[in-house]
Amino acid sequence: MSIWEEAYLRKAHYNSRRHFLKKCTSGLGALALGSLMGCGNQSRSGMENAFIPGQGPHFAPKAKSVIFLHMAGGPSHLELFDFKPTLQKLHGKDTPASLMEGKEFAFLKGTPKLLGPQANFAQHGESGAFVSDYLPEFAQMVDEVSFLKAMHTNEFNHAPAQLFMHTGSPRLGKPSMGAWSVYGLGSENKDLPGYVVLTSGGGAISAGKSAWGSGFLPTVYQGVQCRSQGDPVLFLSNPASIDERLRKKSIDAINQINQLEYEEAGDPEILTRISQYELAFRMQTSVPETMNINDEPAHIHQMYGTEPGKASFANNCLLARRLVEKGVRFIQLFDNRWDTHGVGAGNGVGSGMRRSCKAIDQPIAALLKDLKQRGLLEETLVVWGGEFGRTPMMEARTGEGFDGRDHHLEAFTMWMAGAGVKKGMVHGTTDEIGYYGIDGRTHVHDLQATILERLGFDHEKLTYEFQGRNFRLTDVHGKVIRKILS
């Protein structure tokens, strides 16, 4: 039997009454029920319109772009920004039972010892904000940022906490913050993805690529992971013996087949695939040019500490500035080196965390300076933080006590800068040992609502219909943190 005969017989089989009665009748009831329950996206005027980027802001935005610097693993606020001299005095003493009873920790058990700060603190800038000697370069920029010192979350393990931070849910399947942003505003550059992800620090983050996925939104809105070493995007270059003309012809042919399939099946995801093929072809020219930092002047490389051709957080910070200049809407930098349990020498919040800070200190300060001197900080929101904080108690899982701290969801520090965020402000206070937020507490959903507000969205109104209800990034929670906004 030839391939043509086989294809003909297969088509005849699927168009037979026997196949319909045997395989398809059970789906009719589901279709009818779905229609009665209002399932499906009825908010569009047509399927094609669902894939036109940009639904428009609800009010005039302050930010055109967002750069989210995520320190995956949970950096300790007690060694960076939250100065607690009382905790130093209590170093080595038993933790009060009231701080352990009824609480969930990843590894702490029994009666752990309190661990004093492993860093030295000083006040900086006109605002007098406390910053430790782990971040001497960033300390010079404190008057540009607003600190959120009583942030809290619902999750105490890495993967669900990272998902919660970026998708508003600890479970898989929800769109990420960047996907919501591009769904709402689109991108100013049709030749680049509206949502770009850059990673450093080695290994994959615990939440995986779902942290920048599109969830139930069309996949055209998911983050595109780029690299600062080798091809910016895997398989972006043409294979050997395939030139640009032939690649274009092959994509046109694939998209013609996809269009025919869409006209027959009506699956809107096929339209996403068509747009992704077209974007991928345009990216073959635009991405290598944008991601090439070799043409930056020597003083910029010196300021950031960049090394062209290497994978590093510094290179990613410089790339973030270049992407903002090109109109990319949402840029996420994940740095995976902050899980400081103290399970071995150099893994704790002492020398281990000091080493991690050295890799990010100069680049972050440079990014803020560079955005400001180019007039981009006024329209770019920069956000820094991890998925949770660290306990005031020492984790001694191995029995050695290498100055480690366990995961902590009750209090941690994040900061924001640019796009009308107040400068040199500290919002929120924790108790004497940095365990609870006692004033100005803010939740992860509040942070998400505030980021969307800077982009021009009412977080309660930026929704997408899925499974019969309107979903949003903040679910049914979240309040904009107005006190840090001008």
Coordinates of C-alpha atoms in Angstrom, one line a residue:
M1 CA 0.0 0.0 0.0
S2 CA 1.4 3.4 -1.0
I3 CA 1.5 6.4 1.4
W4 CA -1.2 8.1 -0.7
E5 CA -3.5 5.1 -0.5
E6 CA -2.9 4.9 3.3
A7 CA -3.7 8.6 3.7
Y8 CA -6.9 8.3 1.6
L9 CA -8.1 5.3 3.7
R10 CA -7.3 7.2 6.9
K11 CA -9.3 10.2 5.8
A12 CA -12.3 8.0 4.8
H13 CA -12.2 6.3 8.1
Y14 CA -12.4 9.5 10.1
N15 CA -15.3 10.7 7.9
S16 CA -17.4 7.6 8.3
R17 CA -20.7 7.5 10.2
R18 CA -19.3 4.5 12.1
H19 CA -16.4 6.5 13.5
F20 CA -18.6 9.4 14.4
L21 CA -21.1 7.2 16.3
K22 CA -18.4 5.2 18.0
K23 CA -15.9 7.9 19.0
C24 CA -17.5 11.3 18.9
T25 CA -20.9 11.2 20.5
S26 CA -19.6 11.4 24.1
G27 CA -18.1 14.8 23.3
L28 CA -21.4 16.3 22.2
G29 CA -22.8 16.4 25.7
A30 CA -19.6 18.0 27.0
L31 CA -19.8 20.7 24.2
A32 CA -23.4 21.4 25.1
L33 CA -22.7 21.6 28.8
G34 CA -19.7 23.9 28.2
S35 CA -21.9 26.2 26.2
L36 CA -24.6 26.3 28.9
M37 CA -22.0 27.0 31.6
G38 CA -20.4 29.8 29.6
C39 CA -17.1 28.1 29.0
G40 CA -14.8 29.4 26.4
N41 CA -13.4 32.9 25.8
Q42 CA -16.4 35.0 24.9
S43 CA -14.6 38.3 25.5
R44 CA -13.1 38.4 22.1
S45 CA -14.7 39.5 18.9
G46 CA -13.0 36.6 17.0
M47 CA -10.4 34.0 17.5
E48 CA -7.8 35.9 15.5
N49 CA -8.2 38.9 17.7
A50 CA -7.1 36.9 20.7
F51 CA -3.6 36.9 19.3
I52 CA -3.2 40.5 18.6
P53 CA -0.7 41.6 21.3
G54 CA -1.9 44.3 23.6
Q55 CA -5.4 44.7 25.0
G56 CA -4.6 48.2 26.2
P57 CA -4.0 49.7 29.7
H58 CA -6.8 50.8 32.0
F59 CA -5.1 54.1 32.7
A60 CA -1.9 56.0 31.8
P61 CA 1.0 53.7 32.7
K62 CA 4.1 54.9 34.6
A63 CA 6.2 52.0 33.4
K64 CA 6.9 50.9 29.8
S65 CA 9.0 47.9 30.9
V66 CA 9.7 45.8 33.9
I67 CA 13.0 44.3 34.9
F68 CA 12.5 41.7 37.7
L69 CA 15.7 40.5 39.4
H70 CA 14.8 37.3 41.1
M71 CA 17.4 35.8 43.5
A72 CA 16.3 32.2 43.4
G73 CA 16.7 30.3 46.7
G74 CA 15.7 33.1 49.0
P75 CA 18.4 35.7 50.1
S76 CA 18.6 36.4 53.8
H77 CA 17.1 39.8 54.7
L78 CA 19.0 39.6 58.0
E79 CA 22.4 39.8 56.2
L80 CA 21.4 42.4 53.7
F81 CA 18.9 45.1 54.6
D82 CA 17.1 44.3 57.9
F83 CA 19.5 45.4 60.7
K84 CA 18.8 43.6 64.0
P85 CA 21.2 44.3 66.8
T86 CA 19.0 42.5 69.3
L87 CA 19.4 39.3 67.3
Q88 CA 23.2 39.7 67.6
K89 CA 22.9 39.9 71.3
L90 CA 20.8 36.7 71.4
H91 CA 23.2 34.8 69.2
G92 CA 23.5 31.2 70.3
K93 CA 20.6 31.2 72.7
D94 CA 17.6 28.8 72.4
T95 CA 14.7 29.9 70.2
P96 CA 11.6 30.6 72.3
A97 CA 9.0 27.8 71.9
S98 CA 6.4 30.3 70.8
L99 CA 8.3 30.9 67.6
M100 CA 8.3 27.2 66.7
E101 CA 4.8 26.1 67.8
G102 CA 2.3 25.6 65.0
K103 CA 4.8 26.9 62.4
E104 CA 5.9 25.1 59.3
F105 CA 9.6 25.0 58.3
A106 CA 11.4 23.1 55.6
F107 CA 14.1 21.7 57.9
L108 CA 14.1 23.2 61.4
K109 CA 13.2 20.8 64.2
G110 CA 13.4 20.7 68.0
T111 CA 14.8 23.8 69.6
P112 CA 17.3 25.6 67.3
K113 CA 19.7 28.3 68.3
L114 CA 19.3 31.9 67.3
L115 CA 21.9 33.1 64.7
G116 CA 23.1 36.6 64.9
P117 CA 23.7 38.7 61.7
Q118 CA 26.9 37.6 59.9
A119 CA 27.3 40.9 58.2
N120 CA 28.2 44.5 59.3
F121 CA 25.6 47.2 58.7
A122 CA 25.8 50.9 58.2
Q123 CA 23.4 53.7 57.1
H124 CA 23.7 55.1 53.6
G125 CA 22.5 58.0 51.5
E126 CA 20.3 60.8 52.5
S127 CA 17.6 58.3 53.4
G128 CA 19.8 56.6 55.9
A129 CA 18.8 53.2 54.8
F130 CA 20.6 50.3 56.4
V131 CA 22.6 48.1 54.0
S132 CA 25.2 45.5 55.0
D133 CA 28.8 45.4 53.8
Y134 CA 27.9 42.5 51.5
L135 CA 26.5 45.1 49.0
P136 CA 28.9 48.1 49.0
E137 CA 28.1 49.2 45.4
F138 CA 24.4 48.9 45.8
A139 CA 24.6 50.9 49.1
Q140 CA 25.4 53.9 47.0
M141 CA 22.1 53.6 45.2
V142 CA 19.7 53.3 48.1
D143 CA 18.2 56.8 47.5
E144 CA 16.8 55.5 44.2
V145 CA 14.8 52.6 45.7
S146 CA 11.9 51.8 48.0
F147 CA 12.4 48.9 50.4
L148 CA 9.5 46.6 51.4
K149 CA 10.8 45.2 54.6
A150 CA 7.7 43.3 55.8
M151 CA 6.9 41.2 52.7
H152 CA 5.4 37.8 53.4
T153 CA 4.2 34.8 51.3
N154 CA 2.1 31.7 51.7
E155 CA 4.7 29.1 50.7
F156 CA 7.9 27.9 52.4
N157 CA 9.4 25.6 49.8
H158 CA 11.2 26.8 46.7
A159 CA 9.1 25.6 43.8
P160 CA 5.7 26.5 45.1
A161 CA 7.0 29.8 46.5
Q162 CA 8.6 30.7 43.1
L163 CA 5.5 29.9 41.3
F164 CA 3.5 31.9 43.8
M165 CA 5.7 34.9 43.3
H166 CA 5.5 34.9 39.5
T167 CA 2.1 33.3 38.7
G168 CA 0.1 34.1 41.9
S169 CA -0.5 30.4 42.5
P170 CA 1.7 27.7 44.1
R171 CA 0.4 25.2 41.5
L172 CA 1.2 24.7 37.9
G173 CA -0.9 26.0 35.1
K174 CA -1.3 29.7 35.8
P175 CA 0.2 32.4 33.6
S176 CA 3.3 34.3 34.8
M177 CA 3.4 38.0 35.6
G178 CA 5.3 38.6 32.4
A179 CA 2.8 36.7 30.3
W180 CA -0.1 38.8 31.8
S181 CA 1.9 42.0 31.1
V182 CA 2.4 41.1 27.4
Y183 CA -1.2 39.9 27.1
G184 CA -2.2 43.3 28.4
L185 CA 0.2 45.6 26.6
G186 CA 2.0 43.7 23.9
S187 CA 5.5 44.7 22.9
E188 CA 6.8 47.8 21.2
N189 CA 9.2 45.7 19.0
K190 CA 7.6 43.2 16.6
D191 CA 11.0 41.6 15.9
L192 CA 11.7 40.6 19.5
P193 CA 9.7 38.7 22.1
G194 CA 7.7 40.9 24.5
Y195 CA 8.9 38.7 27.4
V196 CA 12.5 37.7 27.8
V197 CA 14.1 35.5 30.5
L198 CA 17.8 35.4 31.4
T199 CA 19.3 33.0 33.9
S200 CA 22.6 32.8 35.8
G201 CA 24.1 31.1 38.8
G202 CA 24.1 27.5 37.4
G203 CA 21.3 24.9 37.2
A204 CA 17.6 25.3 36.7
I205 CA 15.5 27.1 39.3
S206 CA 13.2 24.9 41.4
A207 CA 9.9 26.0 39.7
G208 CA 11.4 25.4 36.2
K209 CA 10.2 27.1 33.1
S210 CA 6.6 27.3 34.5
A211 CA 7.9 30.4 36.4
W212 CA 7.8 32.2 33.0
G213 CA 5.1 30.2 31.3
S214 CA 1.9 31.4 29.8
G215 CA -0.4 28.9 31.6
F216 CA -3.9 29.1 30.1
L217 CA -3.1 32.2 28.1
P218 CA -2.1 31.6 24.5
T219 CA 1.5 30.4 24.3
V220 CA 2.6 33.4 22.3
Y221 CA 2.7 35.3 25.6
Q222 CA 5.2 32.9 27.4
G223 CA 8.7 34.1 28.2
V224 CA 11.5 33.3 25.8
Q225 CA 14.7 32.2 27.5
C226 CA 17.8 33.8 26.0
R227 CA 21.5 33.1 26.8
S228 CA 24.5 35.4 27.2
Q229 CA 26.8 32.7 25.9
G230 CA 26.6 30.9 22.5
D231 CA 23.4 31.3 20.4
P232 CA 21.1 33.7 22.3
V233 CA 18.2 31.3 21.7
L234 CA 18.7 27.6 21.2
F235 CA 18.4 26.5 17.5
L236 CA 18.1 30.1 16.4
S237 CA 20.8 29.8 13.8
N238 CA 20.1 28.1 10.4
P239 CA 21.4 24.5 10.0
A240 CA 24.3 24.0 7.7
S241 CA 23.4 24.3 4.0
I242 CA 20.2 26.2 4.9
D243 CA 20.2 29.9 3.9
E244 CA 17.7 32.6 4.8
R245 CA 15.8 32.3 1.6
L246 CA 15.2 28.6 2.0
R247 CA 14.3 29.0 5.7
K248 CA 11.7 31.6 4.8
K249 CA 10.2 29.3 2.2
S250 CA 10.0 26.4 4.7
I251 CA 8.3 28.6 7.3
D252 CA 5.8 29.9 4.7
A253 CA 5.0 26.4 3.8
I254 CA 4.5 25.3 7.4
N255 CA 2.3 28.3 8.1
Q256 CA 0.2 27.6 5.1
I257 CA -0.4 24.1 6.4
N258 CA -1.2 25.5 9.8
Q259 CA -3.6 27.9 8.4
L260 CA -5.5 25.2 6.5
E261 CA -5.5 23.1 9.7
Y262 CA -6.9 26.1 11.7
E263 CA -9.7 26.7 9.1
E264 CA -10.7 23.0 9.4
A265 CA -10.2 22.5 13.2
G266 CA -10.7 26.0 14.6
D267 CA -8.2 25.5 17.3
P268 CA -6.9 29.0 18.3
E269 CA -3.6 27.6 19.5
I270 CA -2.7 27.0 15.8
L271 CA -2.8 30.8 15.3
T272 CA -0.3 31.1 18.1
R273 CA 2.0 28.6 16.4
I274 CA 1.8 30.6 13.2
S275 CA 2.8 33.8 14.9
Q276 CA 5.6 32.0 16.8
Y277 CA 7.1 30.7 13.5
E278 CA 7.0 34.2 12.0
L279 CA 8.5 35.8 15.1
A280 CA 11.3 33.1 15.2
F281 CA 12.2 34.0 11.7
R282 CA 12.4 37.7 12.5
M283 CA 14.4 36.9 15.6
Q284 CA 17.2 35.4 13.6
T285 CA 18.3 38.9 12.7
S286 CA 17.1 41.0 15.6
V287 CA 18.1 38.8 18.6
P288 CA 21.8 38.3 17.7
E289 CA 22.2 42.0 17.2
T290 CA 20.4 42.9 20.4
M291 CA 22.2 40.3 22.5
N292 CA 25.7 41.2 21.3
I293 CA 27.3 43.3 24.0
N294 CA 30.7 43.5 22.2
D295 CA 29.8 46.9 20.7
E296 CA 29.3 48.5 24.2
P297 CA 32.0 51.0 25.1
A298 CA 34.8 50.0 27.5
H299 CA 33.5 52.2 30.3
I300 CA 30.1 50.4 30.3
H301 CA 31.8 47.0 30.5
Q302 CA 33.9 48.3 33.4
M303 CA 30.8 49.7 35.1
Y304 CA 28.9 46.5 35.0
G305 CA 31.9 44.1 35.3
T306 CA 30.8 42.3 32.1
E307 CA 32.8 39.8 30.1
P308 CA 31.4 39.3 26.6
G309 CA 31.0 35.7 25.6
K310 CA 30.6 34.4 29.1
A311 CA 27.4 33.5 31.0
S312 CA 27.1 35.8 34.0
F313 CA 24.6 37.9 36.0
A314 CA 26.6 41.0 35.0
N315 CA 26.1 40.2 31.3
N316 CA 22.4 39.6 31.9
C317 CA 22.0 43.0 33.6
L318 CA 23.6 44.8 30.6
L319 CA 21.4 42.8 28.3
A320 CA 18.4 43.8 30.3
R321 CA 19.2 47.5 29.7
R322 CA 19.6 46.8 25.9
L323 CA 16.3 44.9 25.8
V324 CA 14.5 47.8 27.5
E325 CA 16.0 50.1 24.9
K326 CA 14.5 47.9 22.2
G327 CA 11.0 48.0 23.7
V328 CA 10.8 44.6 25.3
R329 CA 8.0 44.7 27.8
F330 CA 9.1 42.3 30.6
I331 CA 12.6 41.1 31.4
Q332 CA 13.2 38.5 34.2
L333 CA 16.7 37.7 35.5
F334 CA 16.8 34.6 37.6
D335 CA 20.1 34.1 39.6
N336 CA 20.2 30.6 41.1
R337 CA 22.7 30.8 44.0
W338 CA 20.8 31.8 47.1
D339 CA 19.8 28.6 49.0
T340 CA 21.9 29.2 52.1
H341 CA 21.1 26.3 54.5
G342 CA 24.6 26.0 55.8
V343 CA 24.8 22.3 55.0
G344 CA 28.5 22.6 54.4
A345 CA 31.4 25.0 54.6
G346 CA 30.7 28.1 52.3
N347 CA 27.0 27.3 51.9
G348 CA 25.6 29.5 54.7
V349 CA 24.8 33.2 55.1
G350 CA 28.4 34.0 56.0
S351 CA 31.1 33.4 53.4
G352 CA 28.7 31.7 51.0
M353 CA 26.3 34.5 50.8
R354 CA 29.0 37.1 50.7
R355 CA 30.4 35.3 47.6
S356 CA 26.9 35.4 46.0
C357 CA 26.5 39.1 46.7
K358 CA 29.8 39.8 45.1
A359 CA 28.4 38.4 41.8
I360 CA 25.4 40.7 41.8
D361 CA 26.4 43.9 43.7
Q362 CA 28.3 45.8 41.0
P363 CA 25.9 44.8 38.1
I364 CA 22.8 45.8 40.0
A365 CA 24.2 49.2 41.0
A366 CA 25.4 49.7 37.4
L367 CA 22.0 48.8 36.0
L368 CA 20.3 51.4 38.1
K369 CA 23.0 54.0 37.3
D370 CA 22.8 53.2 33.6
L371 CA 19.1 53.4 33.3
K372 CA 19.1 56.7 35.2
Q373 CA 21.7 58.3 33.1
R374 CA 19.9 57.3 29.9
G375 CA 16.6 58.6 31.1
L376 CA 15.1 55.1 31.2
L377 CA 14.6 54.6 34.9
E378 CA 11.6 57.0 34.8
E379 CA 9.8 54.5 32.6
T380 CA 11.3 51.2 33.7
L381 CA 10.3 49.5 36.9
V382 CA 13.1 47.5 38.5
V383 CA 12.1 44.9 41.1
W384 CA 14.5 42.8 43.3
G385 CA 13.9 39.9 45.7
G386 CA 13.6 36.2 46.3
E387 CA 10.7 33.9 46.8
F388 CA 10.9 34.1 50.7
G389 CA 13.3 35.1 53.4
R390 CA 15.4 33.3 56.0
T391 CA 14.8 32.4 59.6
P392 CA 16.5 34.2 62.6
M393 CA 17.3 30.7 63.8
M394 CA 20.3 28.7 62.8
E395 CA 19.7 25.6 60.7
A396 CA 22.0 22.8 61.9
R397 CA 20.7 20.0 59.7
T398 CA 24.2 18.4 59.4
G399 CA 25.0 18.9 63.0
E400 CA 27.9 21.2 62.1
G401 CA 26.1 24.6 62.1
F402 CA 27.7 26.3 59.1
D403 CA 25.8 29.6 59.8
G404 CA 22.8 28.5 57.7
R405 CA 19.2 29.7 57.9
D406 CA 16.0 27.9 56.9
H407 CA 13.3 29.1 54.6
H408 CA 11.0 31.8 56.1
L409 CA 7.7 33.0 54.8
E410 CA 6.7 35.4 57.6
A411 CA 9.0 38.3 56.7
F412 CA 11.6 39.2 54.0
T413 CA 12.8 42.3 52.1
M414 CA 12.2 43.3 48.5
W415 CA 12.8 46.6 46.8
M416 CA 11.5 48.5 43.8
A417 CA 12.9 51.4 41.8
G418 CA 11.9 53.6 38.9
A419 CA 8.6 54.3 37.1
G420 CA 7.3 56.7 39.8
V421 CA 8.3 54.6 42.8
K422 CA 9.2 56.9 45.7
K423 CA 13.0 57.3 46.2
G424 CA 14.8 56.5 49.4
M425 CA 11.8 55.1 51.2
V426 CA 11.5 52.2 53.7
H427 CA 8.1 50.7 54.0
G428 CA 7.3 48.1 56.6
T429 CA 9.0 47.0 59.9
T430 CA 9.8 43.6 61.4
D431 CA 10.2 42.7 65.0
E432 CA 13.5 42.8 67.0
I433 CA 14.8 39.6 65.5
G434 CA 13.3 39.9 61.9
Y435 CA 10.8 37.1 62.4
Y436 CA 7.4 38.8 61.9
G437 CA 6.3 41.9 60.1
I438 CA 4.8 44.2 62.7
D439 CA 4.0 47.3 60.6
G440 CA 3.4 47.9 56.9
R441 CA 3.1 44.2 56.1
T442 CA 2.8 43.5 52.4
H443 CA 1.9 40.3 50.6
V444 CA 3.2 38.8 47.3
H445 CA -0.3 39.5 45.8
D446 CA 0.2 43.2 46.8
L447 CA 3.5 43.3 45.0
Q448 CA 1.9 41.8 41.9
A449 CA -1.0 44.3 42.0
T450 CA 1.6 47.1 42.3
I451 CA 3.6 46.0 39.4
L452 CA 0.5 45.8 37.2
E453 CA -0.6 49.2 38.4
R454 CA 2.7 50.7 37.2
L455 CA 2.0 49.2 33.8
G456 CA -1.4 50.9 33.7
F457 CA -3.6 48.0 34.9
D458 CA -6.2 47.6 37.6
H459 CA -5.2 44.1 38.7
E460 CA -8.9 43.2 39.3
K461 CA -9.8 44.0 35.7
L462 CA -6.9 42.4 33.8
T463 CA -8.6 39.0 33.4
Y464 CA -8.9 36.1 31.0
E465 CA -11.8 33.7 30.8
F466 CA -10.9 30.1 31.3
Q467 CA -13.0 27.1 32.4
G468 CA -16.1 29.2 32.8
R469 CA -14.6 32.0 35.0
N470 CA -12.5 35.1 34.8
F471 CA -9.0 34.6 36.1
R472 CA -6.4 37.2 37.1
L473 CA -2.9 37.2 38.3
T474 CA -3.8 38.1 41.9
D475 CA -6.7 35.6 42.1
V476 CA -9.1 37.3 44.6
H477 CA -6.4 39.0 46.6
G478 CA -4.0 41.9 46.5
K479 CA -3.9 45.6 47.2
V480 CA -1.7 48.2 45.5
I481 CA 1.0 49.4 47.8
R482 CA 0.1 53.1 47.4
K483 CA 2.5 54.4 50.1
I484 CA 5.6 53.8 47.9
L485 CA 4.1 55.3 44.8
S486 CA 4.3 58.9 43.7

